[in-house]
Amino acid sequence: MLNLRKSGKSLVRRTLIVGVATVVVAAGGAALAEVVSPDPVTSPSFNGPVYAVAYRGSTVYVGGNFTTANAGGKKVARTRLAAFDAQTGALLPWSPSADANVRALAVEGDVVYAAGDFDTVNGEPRDAVAGIDATSGQATALRHTVLGQPNALVTGAGRLYVGGRITAVDGVPRANLAAFTLATGALDPWAPTTDDSVNALAFAGERVYLGGRFHKVNGVRSTLRLGAVDPATGVLDRGFLPKPVSQVFALAADATGVYAALGGLGGRAVAYTHAGETRWTRVFDGDAQAIAELDGTTYVGGHFDKACTTSNNGVKGVCTDGSVPRGKLAAIDSQGNLLDWSPQANGVAGTRQLATSAALGAISAVGDFTVVGSVSRKRYVQFAGVTPHAERATAAADHVASYNFDTTIADGTFDDGSAHGHLLRAVTRNGGKITLTPHGTGQALTFPAKCTGADCPRLVLQAADTPDLNPGTRNLRYGAAVLLAPAETAGGENILQKGYSTGGGQYKLQVDGVSGKPSCGMAGGSETAVHIARSRQSIADGKWHTLECRRTGPTLSIVVDGLVQASEAVPANLAVASAQPFSIGGKGVGADNDQFHGSVDDVWIHIG
């Protein structure tokens, strides 16, 4: 695998795949993750808002409040529903009609399910929810009377789940949620409740995730705006209680976790673990209204114009610590880093919904925009270029810990972007404090200035010890991006460390001496000596450098800016199994803590 590690928040290189430019990202030593091209592919446009989009194989289905589609310069009647070929952009004959807004779509097998404000489909009575044959466009037998407005659909566990502001179905009370059995079309007994609107649904891991304006699910107060219920019984999953800070407009879920698009003061995209813990947060200057996941990259849409470089914003959502342009669309990697992908769409309402196709390596966005990337794309746009999963080699395992310092959670700890929950907490002495410095599209952590004496400020960030941070005898890689000025060097400064040379062993990354040469160190639990691989190159030049330590069997190497600088032999059976916490910036806050005095970003650990 190519090693593309360089300094900066979002490393990219561009390659050509089937004639489409694709961004390939390698952040913090992660496996390469492809990002769709920012250049729109050929597709139809529409004369009114498009609210919903879904893939079925190579076909894209859209719904909204339009009456014509324009494909290849030719206007064709399409009344709030349409379909076209995802690969060529050619409009398909599928042309059912709805008499009012279509707000949500879902596809299961040979049926496209629609929900919205309509009373009829193809002139036949279909109140707010309908099933439509994916080929012929004829309405299926699914027919119910829905009191209220459905906003969201998702399929799973043999059911069609509906969310919105709903009070009854066929005269049977429902509190904003309902389900229909796919095999028969009958109203399902599934009936969890919320005390306000449901805007979004997602299905994954034997859970139905609910997002919206509500404060309670099934009467439980701790389920603020986002919750999870059993797909068969509707029973609340009390192990998932993330409590987002504002209204949830959209959800996505996969094997890694749950992704939410939030409104409120500005907007937020938040990644949660399946336990409800925050992995990362990205903040925008307007609502995030759509979210989707493709190949480890999270795509976000909304009516924002800028992405904030930190998690702080102020009046009317204005970014207070700096921002970068992201017109209605943005992309975030699996560690929470804002990527360079920026197609720049126009409009006020912007992007309303996103859909992805892993089979095609593509993403679709719909809404009220008319121009994307200086190209006319009225209310629908598709981006492509990610190699389909079936054609790609298996990716390497995830990190066991990852920190970019761009987001914190309520108690001031720093999130672990690896989803393993190793939160960093600050330990200080003598007035040491956290200082954040702009770096790329985010922020870095700056440690106390160089000082001598027992009263010098001390700052260390620590994550509690857990077994998955100990490599034992397995291969190990870890590293960070580092900025160190010539005046900030000392006799020894620890960048990161796990354990000590006695009592379980250790691995660490440090800067040695006033010359500022970085080194990697390892010691086994039964050893007293530390094996050191020291770089011949100083990094104390006031510039950002990426540092990586690699233990591969009997060899320990240090890599600076992608180049191996030195290697050292280590015992093949060297094992690290320390009960000490993982630390960044020093080994503790005592007088002799080897305090680091520069700035650090993108810290990561990979085992195996």
Coordinates of C-alpha atoms in Angstrom, one line a residue:
M1 CA 0.0 0.0 0.0
L2 CA 1.3 3.5 -0.8
N3 CA 2.4 5.6 2.1
L4 CA 0.9 9.1 1.6
R5 CA 1.5 10.6 5.0
K6 CA 2.3 14.3 4.9
S7 CA 1.7 17.2 7.2
G8 CA -1.7 19.0 7.1
K9 CA -5.3 18.3 8.2
S10 CA -6.5 16.7 5.1
L11 CA -4.0 14.9 2.9
V12 CA -5.2 14.3 -0.6
R13 CA -3.9 13.0 -3.9
R14 CA -5.8 12.9 -7.1
T15 CA -6.0 9.9 -9.4
L16 CA -8.1 9.0 -12.4
I17 CA -10.5 6.1 -12.2
V18 CA -12.6 5.4 -15.3
G19 CA -12.0 9.0 -16.4
V20 CA -13.4 10.5 -13.2
A21 CA -11.1 12.4 -10.8
T22 CA -11.2 10.9 -7.3
V23 CA -9.7 12.2 -4.1
V24 CA -7.8 9.5 -2.2
V25 CA -7.3 10.3 1.5
A26 CA -4.8 8.8 3.9
A27 CA -5.2 10.5 7.3
G28 CA -3.2 9.5 10.3
G29 CA -1.8 6.4 8.7
A30 CA -5.3 5.0 7.9
A31 CA -6.0 2.8 5.0
L32 CA -6.6 4.7 1.8
A33 CA -10.2 6.0 1.6
E34 CA -11.6 7.3 -1.7
V35 CA -13.8 10.4 -1.9
V36 CA -16.1 11.0 -4.9
S37 CA -15.0 13.6 -7.5
P38 CA -16.1 17.2 -6.8
D39 CA -17.1 17.4 -10.5
P40 CA -20.8 16.6 -11.2
V41 CA -21.6 13.9 -13.7
T42 CA -24.3 14.2 -16.4
S43 CA -27.8 14.1 -14.9
P44 CA -31.3 15.5 -15.4
S45 CA -32.5 18.8 -13.8
F46 CA -36.0 19.6 -12.5
N47 CA -38.2 22.7 -12.4
G48 CA -39.1 22.5 -8.7
P49 CA -37.6 21.4 -5.4
V50 CA -36.4 17.8 -5.1
Y51 CA -36.9 16.5 -1.5
A52 CA -36.0 12.8 -1.8
V53 CA -33.6 10.5 -3.6
A54 CA -32.9 6.7 -3.5
Y55 CA -30.9 4.2 -5.5
R56 CA -31.9 0.8 -6.8
G57 CA -29.1 -0.8 -8.7
S58 CA -28.1 1.6 -11.5
T59 CA -31.4 3.6 -11.3
V60 CA -31.9 6.8 -9.3
Y61 CA -35.4 7.6 -8.1
V62 CA -36.3 11.2 -7.0
G63 CA -39.4 12.8 -5.5
G64 CA -40.4 16.4 -4.7
N65 CA -42.6 19.2 -6.0
F66 CA -41.6 19.4 -9.7
T67 CA -43.6 19.0 -12.9
T68 CA -41.0 18.6 -15.5
A69 CA -37.5 17.1 -15.9
N70 CA -34.9 18.3 -18.4
A71 CA -32.6 15.6 -19.8
G72 CA -30.3 16.3 -22.7
G73 CA -31.9 19.7 -23.3
K74 CA -35.4 18.2 -23.7
K75 CA -38.2 18.9 -21.2
V76 CA -40.3 15.9 -20.2
A77 CA -43.4 15.9 -18.0
R78 CA -42.7 14.3 -14.6
T79 CA -45.2 15.0 -11.8
R80 CA -43.3 14.9 -8.5
L81 CA -41.7 11.5 -9.2
A82 CA -39.0 10.5 -11.7
A83 CA -36.3 7.9 -12.4
F84 CA -33.1 7.9 -14.6
D85 CA -30.0 5.9 -15.3
A86 CA -27.3 6.8 -12.7
Q87 CA -24.5 6.0 -15.1
T88 CA -25.7 7.9 -18.3
G89 CA -28.1 10.4 -16.8
A90 CA -30.8 9.2 -19.3
L91 CA -34.4 9.8 -18.1
L92 CA -36.3 6.5 -17.8
P93 CA -39.9 5.9 -18.8
W94 CA -40.9 5.4 -15.1
S95 CA -43.4 8.2 -14.6
P96 CA -46.0 7.8 -11.8
S97 CA -47.6 11.0 -10.7
A98 CA -48.4 12.4 -7.2
D99 CA -50.9 15.2 -6.6
A100 CA -48.7 16.9 -3.9
N101 CA -45.2 16.9 -2.4
V102 CA -43.2 13.7 -2.2
R103 CA -41.0 14.1 0.9
A104 CA -39.4 10.7 1.4
L105 CA -38.4 7.6 -0.7
A106 CA -37.3 4.1 0.2
V107 CA -36.6 1.1 -2.0
E108 CA -37.1 -2.6 -1.1
G109 CA -36.9 -5.2 -3.8
D110 CA -39.1 -4.3 -6.8
V111 CA -41.0 -1.6 -4.9
V112 CA -40.3 2.1 -4.5
Y113 CA -42.1 3.5 -1.4
A114 CA -43.1 7.1 -1.2
A115 CA -44.4 9.4 1.6
G116 CA -45.5 13.0 1.6
D117 CA -48.5 15.3 1.4
F118 CA -50.2 13.6 -1.5
D119 CA -53.7 12.1 -1.6
T120 CA -53.4 10.3 -4.9
V121 CA -50.8 8.4 -7.0
N122 CA -51.6 8.0 -10.7
G123 CA -55.1 9.3 -9.8
E124 CA -55.7 6.4 -7.4
P125 CA -56.4 7.2 -3.7
R126 CA -53.1 6.8 -1.7
D127 CA -53.1 8.9 1.4
A128 CA -49.5 10.1 2.3
V129 CA -47.9 6.7 1.9
A130 CA -47.7 4.5 -1.3
G131 CA -45.9 1.6 -2.8
I132 CA -45.0 2.0 -6.5
D133 CA -43.7 -0.8 -8.8
A134 CA -40.0 0.1 -9.6
T135 CA -40.4 -0.8 -13.3
S136 CA -44.0 0.0 -14.4
G137 CA -44.7 2.9 -12.1
Q138 CA -48.0 1.4 -11.1
A139 CA -49.2 1.8 -7.5
T140 CA -49.2 -1.4 -5.4
A141 CA -52.0 -2.5 -3.1
L142 CA -50.5 -0.7 -0.2
R143 CA -53.2 1.7 0.9
H144 CA -53.9 3.4 4.2
T145 CA -55.3 6.5 5.7
V146 CA -52.7 8.5 7.5
L147 CA -53.6 11.4 9.8
G148 CA -50.6 13.7 9.8
Q149 CA -47.5 14.3 7.7
P150 CA -44.9 11.6 7.1
N151 CA -41.3 13.0 6.7
A152 CA -39.1 9.9 6.7
L153 CA -39.0 6.3 5.5
V154 CA -36.7 3.3 6.0
T155 CA -37.0 -0.4 5.4
G156 CA -35.7 -3.3 7.4
A157 CA -36.7 -6.4 9.3
G158 CA -39.5 -7.0 6.8
R159 CA -41.1 -3.7 7.5
L160 CA -41.6 -0.2 6.1
Y161 CA -41.0 2.3 8.9
V162 CA -42.6 5.7 8.7
G163 CA -41.8 8.8 10.8
G164 CA -43.2 12.3 10.9
R165 CA -45.9 14.2 12.7
I166 CA -48.6 11.4 12.7
T167 CA -51.5 10.9 15.1
A168 CA -53.3 7.9 13.6
V169 CA -53.2 5.3 10.8
D170 CA -56.5 3.8 9.6
G171 CA -58.0 5.2 12.8
V172 CA -55.5 3.4 15.0
P173 CA -53.6 5.9 17.3
R174 CA -49.9 6.4 16.5
A175 CA -47.6 8.9 18.0
N176 CA -45.3 10.1 15.1
L177 CA -44.2 6.6 14.2
A178 CA -45.8 3.7 12.4
A179 CA -44.8 0.6 10.4
F180 CA -46.3 -1.6 7.6
T181 CA -45.5 -5.3 7.0
L182 CA -43.8 -5.5 3.6
A183 CA -45.1 -8.9 2.8
T184 CA -48.8 -8.0 3.2
G185 CA -48.9 -4.2 3.3
A186 CA -50.8 -4.4 6.6
L187 CA -50.4 -1.9 9.5
D188 CA -47.8 -3.5 11.8
P189 CA -48.2 -3.6 15.6
W190 CA -44.9 -1.8 15.9
A191 CA -45.8 1.5 17.7
P192 CA -43.1 3.3 19.7
T193 CA -44.0 6.9 20.6
T194 CA -42.4 10.4 20.6
D195 CA -43.7 13.6 22.0
D196 CA -42.8 15.7 18.8
S197 CA -42.0 15.3 15.2
V198 CA -39.7 12.6 13.8
N199 CA -37.6 14.0 10.9
A200 CA -35.3 11.1 10.2
L201 CA -35.0 7.3 10.4
A202 CA -32.1 4.8 9.9
F203 CA -31.9 1.1 10.2
A204 CA -28.7 -0.8 11.2
G205 CA -27.5 -3.4 13.6
E206 CA -31.0 -4.6 14.6
R207 CA -32.1 -1.1 15.6
V208 CA -34.3 1.6 14.2
Y209 CA -32.8 5.0 14.9
L210 CA -35.1 8.0 15.3
G211 CA -34.1 11.6 15.0
G212 CA -36.2 14.8 15.2
R213 CA -37.5 17.5 17.5
F214 CA -38.8 15.2 20.2
H215 CA -37.8 15.2 23.9
K216 CA -39.1 11.7 24.8
V217 CA -39.3 8.3 23.2
N218 CA -41.8 5.9 24.8
G219 CA -42.2 8.5 27.6
V220 CA -38.5 8.4 28.6
R221 CA -37.0 11.9 29.0
S222 CA -33.4 11.0 28.5
T223 CA -34.0 10.3 24.8
L224 CA -33.7 13.9 23.6
R225 CA -33.9 14.3 19.8
L226 CA -32.2 11.0 19.0
G227 CA -33.0 7.4 20.1
A228 CA -33.1 3.8 19.1
V229 CA -35.8 1.2 19.3
D230 CA -36.2 -2.5 18.6
P231 CA -37.3 -3.1 15.0
A232 CA -39.9 -5.7 16.0
T233 CA -41.2 -4.6 19.4
G234 CA -40.5 -0.8 19.4
V235 CA -39.0 -1.2 22.9
L236 CA -36.5 1.6 23.7
D237 CA -32.8 0.7 23.6
R238 CA -31.6 2.4 26.8
G239 CA -28.0 1.7 25.9
F240 CA -28.1 4.4 23.2
L241 CA -28.6 7.9 24.8
P242 CA -26.5 10.4 22.8
K243 CA -28.6 13.6 23.6
P244 CA -27.6 15.9 20.6
V245 CA -27.7 19.6 21.3
S246 CA -30.2 20.5 18.7
Q247 CA -32.9 19.2 16.3
V248 CA -31.9 16.2 14.2
F249 CA -32.8 16.6 10.5
A250 CA -31.2 13.5 9.0
L251 CA -29.6 10.2 10.0
A252 CA -27.3 7.5 8.6
A253 CA -26.1 4.3 10.2
D254 CA -23.6 1.6 9.4
A255 CA -21.5 -1.1 11.2
T256 CA -19.3 1.7 12.6
G257 CA -21.9 3.9 14.2
V258 CA -24.6 6.5 13.7
Y259 CA -24.3 9.8 11.9
A260 CA -26.6 12.8 12.5
A261 CA -27.2 16.1 10.7
L262 CA -28.3 18.8 13.2
G263 CA -29.7 22.3 13.0
G264 CA -29.7 24.8 15.8
L265 CA -27.1 27.6 16.2
G266 CA -25.4 27.0 12.9
G267 CA -25.4 23.3 12.1
R268 CA -23.6 20.2 13.1
A269 CA -22.6 16.8 11.7
V270 CA -22.0 14.3 14.6
A271 CA -20.7 10.8 14.5
Y272 CA -21.7 8.5 17.4
T273 CA -20.7 5.0 18.4
H274 CA -23.5 2.4 18.7
A275 CA -23.2 3.0 22.5
G276 CA -24.2 6.7 21.9
E277 CA -20.7 8.1 22.6
T278 CA -19.6 11.1 20.4
R279 CA -16.8 10.2 18.0
W280 CA -16.4 13.5 16.3
T281 CA -18.3 16.8 15.6
R282 CA -18.0 19.2 12.7
V283 CA -19.7 22.6 12.8
F284 CA -21.1 24.7 10.0
D285 CA -22.6 28.2 9.7
G286 CA -26.0 26.9 8.7
D287 CA -28.2 23.9 9.3
A288 CA -26.9 20.4 8.3
Q289 CA -30.0 18.9 6.7
A290 CA -28.6 15.7 5.0
I291 CA -26.0 13.1 5.8
A292 CA -24.8 9.9 4.2
E293 CA -21.9 7.4 4.5
L294 CA -19.8 6.0 1.6
D295 CA -16.6 4.1 1.9
G296 CA -15.7 5.5 5.3
T297 CA -16.4 9.1 4.3
T298 CA -19.3 11.0 5.7
Y299 CA -21.0 13.4 3.3
V300 CA -23.0 16.3 4.7
G301 CA -25.5 18.6 3.0
G302 CA -27.5 21.7 4.2
H303 CA -27.9 25.4 3.7
F304 CA -24.5 26.3 5.1
D305 CA -21.8 28.2 3.2
K306 CA -18.9 27.6 5.5
A307 CA -17.4 24.9 7.7
C308 CA -15.9 26.0 11.0
T309 CA -12.3 25.0 11.7
T310 CA -13.2 24.3 15.3
S311 CA -16.4 23.2 17.1
N312 CA -17.1 26.8 18.2
N313 CA -19.7 29.2 16.7
G314 CA -21.6 32.3 17.8
V315 CA -24.5 34.5 16.8
K316 CA -26.5 33.2 13.8
G317 CA -24.0 30.3 13.6
V318 CA -21.0 32.4 12.6
C319 CA -17.7 30.5 13.0
T320 CA -15.7 32.2 15.8
D321 CA -12.3 30.5 15.3
G322 CA -12.0 30.6 11.5
S323 CA -13.8 28.8 8.6
V324 CA -13.3 27.5 5.1
P325 CA -15.8 27.7 2.2
R326 CA -18.2 24.7 1.9
G327 CA -21.2 25.7 -0.1
K328 CA -24.1 23.4 0.9
L329 CA -21.9 20.2 0.7
A330 CA -18.9 18.9 2.7
A331 CA -17.1 15.6 3.4
I332 CA -15.5 14.3 6.6
D333 CA -13.1 11.4 7.0
S334 CA -13.6 8.5 9.5
Q335 CA -11.5 10.4 12.1
G336 CA -13.5 13.6 11.9
N337 CA -11.2 15.6 9.7
L338 CA -12.8 18.0 7.3
L339 CA -11.7 17.0 3.8
D340 CA -10.9 19.2 0.8
W341 CA -13.9 18.0 -1.2
S342 CA -15.9 21.2 -1.9
P343 CA -18.2 21.2 -5.0
Q344 CA -19.8 24.5 -3.9
A345 CA -23.5 24.6 -4.6
N346 CA -25.7 27.7 -4.5
G347 CA -29.1 28.6 -3.2
V348 CA -30.6 29.3 0.2
A349 CA -32.3 26.0 1.3
G350 CA -29.4 24.2 -0.4
T351 CA -29.1 20.4 -0.1
R352 CA -32.1 18.6 1.4
Q353 CA -31.2 15.0 1.1
L354 CA -28.3 12.7 0.2
A355 CA -28.1 9.1 -1.0
T356 CA -25.2 6.8 -1.7
S357 CA -24.6 3.7 -3.8
A358 CA -21.6 1.5 -2.7
A359 CA -22.1 -0.6 -5.9
L360 CA -21.7 2.4 -8.1
G361 CA -19.3 4.3 -5.9
A362 CA -21.5 7.4 -6.2
I363 CA -23.4 9.9 -4.2
S364 CA -26.6 12.0 -5.1
A365 CA -27.7 15.3 -3.6
V366 CA -31.1 16.9 -4.0
G367 CA -32.6 20.2 -2.9
D368 CA -33.1 23.7 -4.2
F369 CA -29.7 24.6 -5.7
T370 CA -29.3 25.4 -9.4
V371 CA -25.5 25.6 -9.8
V372 CA -22.9 23.1 -8.5
G373 CA -19.2 23.7 -9.1
S374 CA -20.0 26.5 -11.7
V375 CA -22.1 24.0 -13.7
S376 CA -25.8 24.1 -14.1
R377 CA -27.4 21.4 -12.0
K378 CA -30.9 22.3 -11.1
R379 CA -32.0 20.6 -7.9
Y380 CA -30.2 17.3 -8.5
V381 CA -26.5 16.4 -8.8
Q382 CA -24.5 13.2 -8.7
F383 CA -20.8 12.7 -8.0
A384 CA -19.0 9.5 -8.8
G385 CA -15.5 8.0 -8.9
V386 CA -15.2 5.8 -5.8
T387 CA -14.0 2.3 -6.8
P388 CA -16.9 -0.2 -5.9
H389 CA -16.2 -2.3 -2.9
A390 CA -16.2 -5.5 -4.9
E391 CA -13.2 -4.2 -6.9
R392 CA -11.1 -3.0 -4.0
A393 CA -8.7 -5.0 -1.8
T394 CA -9.7 -5.4 1.8
A395 CA -8.7 -2.4 3.8
A396 CA -6.5 -2.5 6.8
A397 CA -8.0 -2.6 10.3
D398 CA -9.0 0.6 12.0
H399 CA -7.0 2.5 14.5
V400 CA -7.4 1.7 18.2
A401 CA -7.2 5.4 19.1
S402 CA -7.2 8.6 17.0
Y403 CA -7.3 12.3 18.0
N404 CA -7.4 15.5 15.8
F405 CA -8.4 17.9 18.6
D406 CA -11.0 19.6 16.5
T407 CA -14.0 18.7 18.7
T408 CA -14.6 18.2 22.4
I409 CA -17.6 16.8 24.3
A410 CA -19.5 18.5 27.1
D411 CA -17.0 18.0 29.9
G412 CA -14.1 19.3 27.9
T413 CA -12.5 15.9 27.0
F414 CA -11.3 15.3 23.5
D415 CA -13.1 12.8 21.3
D416 CA -11.5 9.6 20.1
G417 CA -12.2 9.4 16.3
S418 CA -11.5 5.7 16.2
A419 CA -14.9 4.9 17.9
H420 CA -13.1 2.9 20.6
G421 CA -14.0 5.5 23.3
H422 CA -10.5 6.4 24.6
L423 CA -11.4 10.0 25.6
L424 CA -8.5 12.3 26.4
R425 CA -8.7 14.2 29.7
A426 CA -6.4 17.1 30.6
V427 CA -4.1 16.8 33.7
T428 CA -2.5 20.1 34.7
R429 CA -0.3 21.6 37.4
N430 CA 1.1 25.1 38.0
G431 CA -1.4 26.8 35.8
G432 CA -0.9 24.6 32.7
K433 CA -3.8 24.9 30.4
I434 CA -5.2 23.7 27.1
T435 CA -4.4 26.1 24.2
L436 CA -5.7 25.4 20.7
T437 CA -3.9 26.6 17.5
P438 CA -5.4 26.7 14.0
H439 CA -4.0 24.0 11.8
G440 CA -5.2 23.3 8.3
T441 CA -9.0 23.1 8.4
G442 CA -9.1 22.4 12.1
Q443 CA -7.0 22.9 15.2
A444 CA -4.0 21.6 17.0
L445 CA -3.1 21.4 20.7
T446 CA -0.3 23.7 21.9
F447 CA 1.6 22.8 25.1
P448 CA 3.1 25.2 27.7
A449 CA 6.1 27.2 26.6
K450 CA 9.6 26.2 27.5
C451 CA 10.4 26.9 31.2
T452 CA 12.9 25.9 33.9
G453 CA 12.2 25.3 37.6
A454 CA 9.8 23.3 39.8
D455 CA 6.9 25.8 39.3
C456 CA 6.7 25.6 35.5
P457 CA 3.3 24.9 34.0
R458 CA 2.5 21.3 33.2
L459 CA -0.1 19.9 30.8
V460 CA -0.6 16.2 29.9
L461 CA -3.6 14.6 28.2
Q462 CA -4.4 11.1 29.3
A463 CA -6.6 8.2 28.2
A464 CA -7.4 5.5 30.7
D465 CA -5.6 2.2 30.3
T466 CA -7.5 -0.5 28.4
P467 CA -6.2 -3.8 26.9
D468 CA -6.7 -2.7 23.3
L469 CA -4.0 0.0 23.7
N470 CA -1.4 -2.7 24.6
P471 CA 0.1 -4.4 21.5
G472 CA 1.6 -7.3 23.3
T473 CA 4.0 -8.9 20.7
R474 CA 2.0 -7.7 17.7
N475 CA 3.1 -5.3 15.1
L476 CA 2.5 -1.7 16.1
R477 CA 2.3 1.7 14.4
Y478 CA 1.7 5.1 16.1
G479 CA 2.4 8.7 15.3
A480 CA 1.5 12.4 15.2
A481 CA 1.8 15.6 13.4
V482 CA 4.3 17.9 15.3
L483 CA 5.3 21.6 15.2
L484 CA 8.4 22.5 17.2
A485 CA 10.4 25.7 17.0
P486 CA 14.2 25.8 17.6
A487 CA 13.7 27.7 20.9
E488 CA 11.3 25.0 22.2
T489 CA 13.7 22.1 22.4
A490 CA 14.9 20.6 25.7
G491 CA 16.9 17.7 27.0
G492 CA 13.9 15.4 26.3
E493 CA 10.3 15.9 25.4
N494 CA 7.6 13.3 25.2
I495 CA 5.1 13.5 22.4
L496 CA 3.2 10.4 23.3
Q497 CA 3.8 7.5 25.7
K498 CA 2.1 4.3 26.9
G499 CA 3.7 2.7 29.9
Y500 CA 7.2 2.7 31.4
S501 CA 10.4 0.7 30.7
T502 CA 9.7 -1.3 33.9
G503 CA 6.4 -2.8 35.0
G504 CA 4.8 -4.0 31.7
G505 CA 6.9 -2.3 29.1
Q506 CA 6.3 0.8 27.0
Y507 CA 6.1 2.4 23.6
K508 CA 6.7 6.1 23.1
L509 CA 7.5 8.9 20.6
Q510 CA 9.8 11.7 21.8
V511 CA 12.1 14.5 20.8
D512 CA 15.7 14.1 22.1
G513 CA 18.0 17.0 23.1
V514 CA 18.3 20.6 22.0
S515 CA 19.0 19.5 18.4
G516 CA 15.3 18.4 18.2
K517 CA 15.7 14.9 16.7
P518 CA 12.7 12.7 17.2
S519 CA 12.9 9.1 18.3
C520 CA 10.8 6.0 18.8
G521 CA 11.3 3.9 21.9
M522 CA 10.1 0.4 23.0
A523 CA 10.8 -1.8 26.0
G524 CA 9.4 -5.1 27.0
G525 CA 7.9 -5.9 30.3
S526 CA 10.9 -8.0 31.4
E527 CA 13.5 -5.5 30.1
T528 CA 15.3 -2.6 31.8
A529 CA 16.8 -1.2 28.6
V530 CA 14.8 0.9 26.0
H531 CA 15.3 0.2 22.4
I532 CA 15.6 3.5 20.5
A533 CA 15.3 4.4 16.8
R534 CA 16.5 8.0 16.5
S535 CA 16.1 10.2 13.4
R536 CA 19.1 11.8 11.9
Q537 CA 16.9 14.7 10.9
S538 CA 15.9 17.5 13.3
I539 CA 12.3 18.6 13.2
A540 CA 12.9 21.8 15.3
D541 CA 12.4 24.2 12.4
G542 CA 9.0 25.8 13.2
K543 CA 7.3 23.7 10.5
W544 CA 4.8 20.8 10.7
H545 CA 6.2 17.3 10.3
T546 CA 4.5 13.9 10.4
L547 CA 6.2 11.4 12.7
E548 CA 5.5 7.7 12.7
C549 CA 6.9 4.8 14.8
R550 CA 6.7 1.3 13.3
R551 CA 7.4 -2.0 15.1
T552 CA 7.4 -4.8 12.5
G553 CA 8.5 -8.1 14.1
P554 CA 12.2 -7.6 15.2
T555 CA 12.5 -4.1 13.8
L556 CA 11.6 -0.7 15.2
S557 CA 11.8 2.3 12.7
I558 CA 11.1 6.0 12.8
V559 CA 9.5 7.6 9.8
V560 CA 9.7 11.4 9.3
D561 CA 7.5 13.0 6.6
G562 CA 7.1 9.6 4.9
L563 CA 10.8 8.6 4.9
V564 CA 12.4 6.0 7.1
Q565 CA 15.1 7.8 9.0
A566 CA 16.5 5.0 11.3
S567 CA 15.8 1.4 12.4
E568 CA 16.7 -0.5 15.5
A569 CA 16.6 -4.2 16.2
V570 CA 14.2 -5.3 19.0
P571 CA 13.6 -8.8 20.4
A572 CA 11.0 -10.6 18.3
N573 CA 9.2 -11.6 21.6
L574 CA 9.2 -8.0 23.0
A575 CA 5.8 -7.5 24.6
V576 CA 4.1 -4.4 25.9
A577 CA 1.3 -4.9 28.3
S578 CA 1.3 -1.9 30.6
A579 CA -1.4 -0.9 33.1
Q580 CA -0.4 2.8 32.8
P581 CA -2.6 5.3 31.0
F582 CA -1.8 6.5 27.5
S583 CA -0.3 10.1 27.6
I584 CA 0.2 12.9 25.2
G585 CA 2.6 15.8 26.0
G586 CA 4.5 14.2 28.8
K587 CA 4.7 11.2 31.1
G588 CA 2.9 13.0 34.0
V589 CA 2.7 16.5 35.6
G590 CA 5.6 16.1 38.0
A591 CA 8.7 18.3 37.9
D592 CA 10.6 15.8 35.7
N593 CA 7.8 15.0 33.3
D594 CA 9.6 15.5 29.9
Q595 CA 7.1 18.2 29.0
F596 CA 6.5 18.8 25.3
H597 CA 6.6 22.5 24.4
G598 CA 5.4 22.6 20.8
S599 CA 2.1 21.8 19.1
V600 CA 0.6 18.3 18.3
D601 CA -2.1 17.2 16.0
D602 CA -3.5 14.0 14.4
V603 CA -2.3 11.5 17.0
W604 CA -3.1 7.9 16.2
I605 CA -2.3 4.3 17.2
H606 CA -2.7 1.2 15.0
I607 CA -2.1 -2.4 16.3
G608 CA -1.7 -5.4 14.1

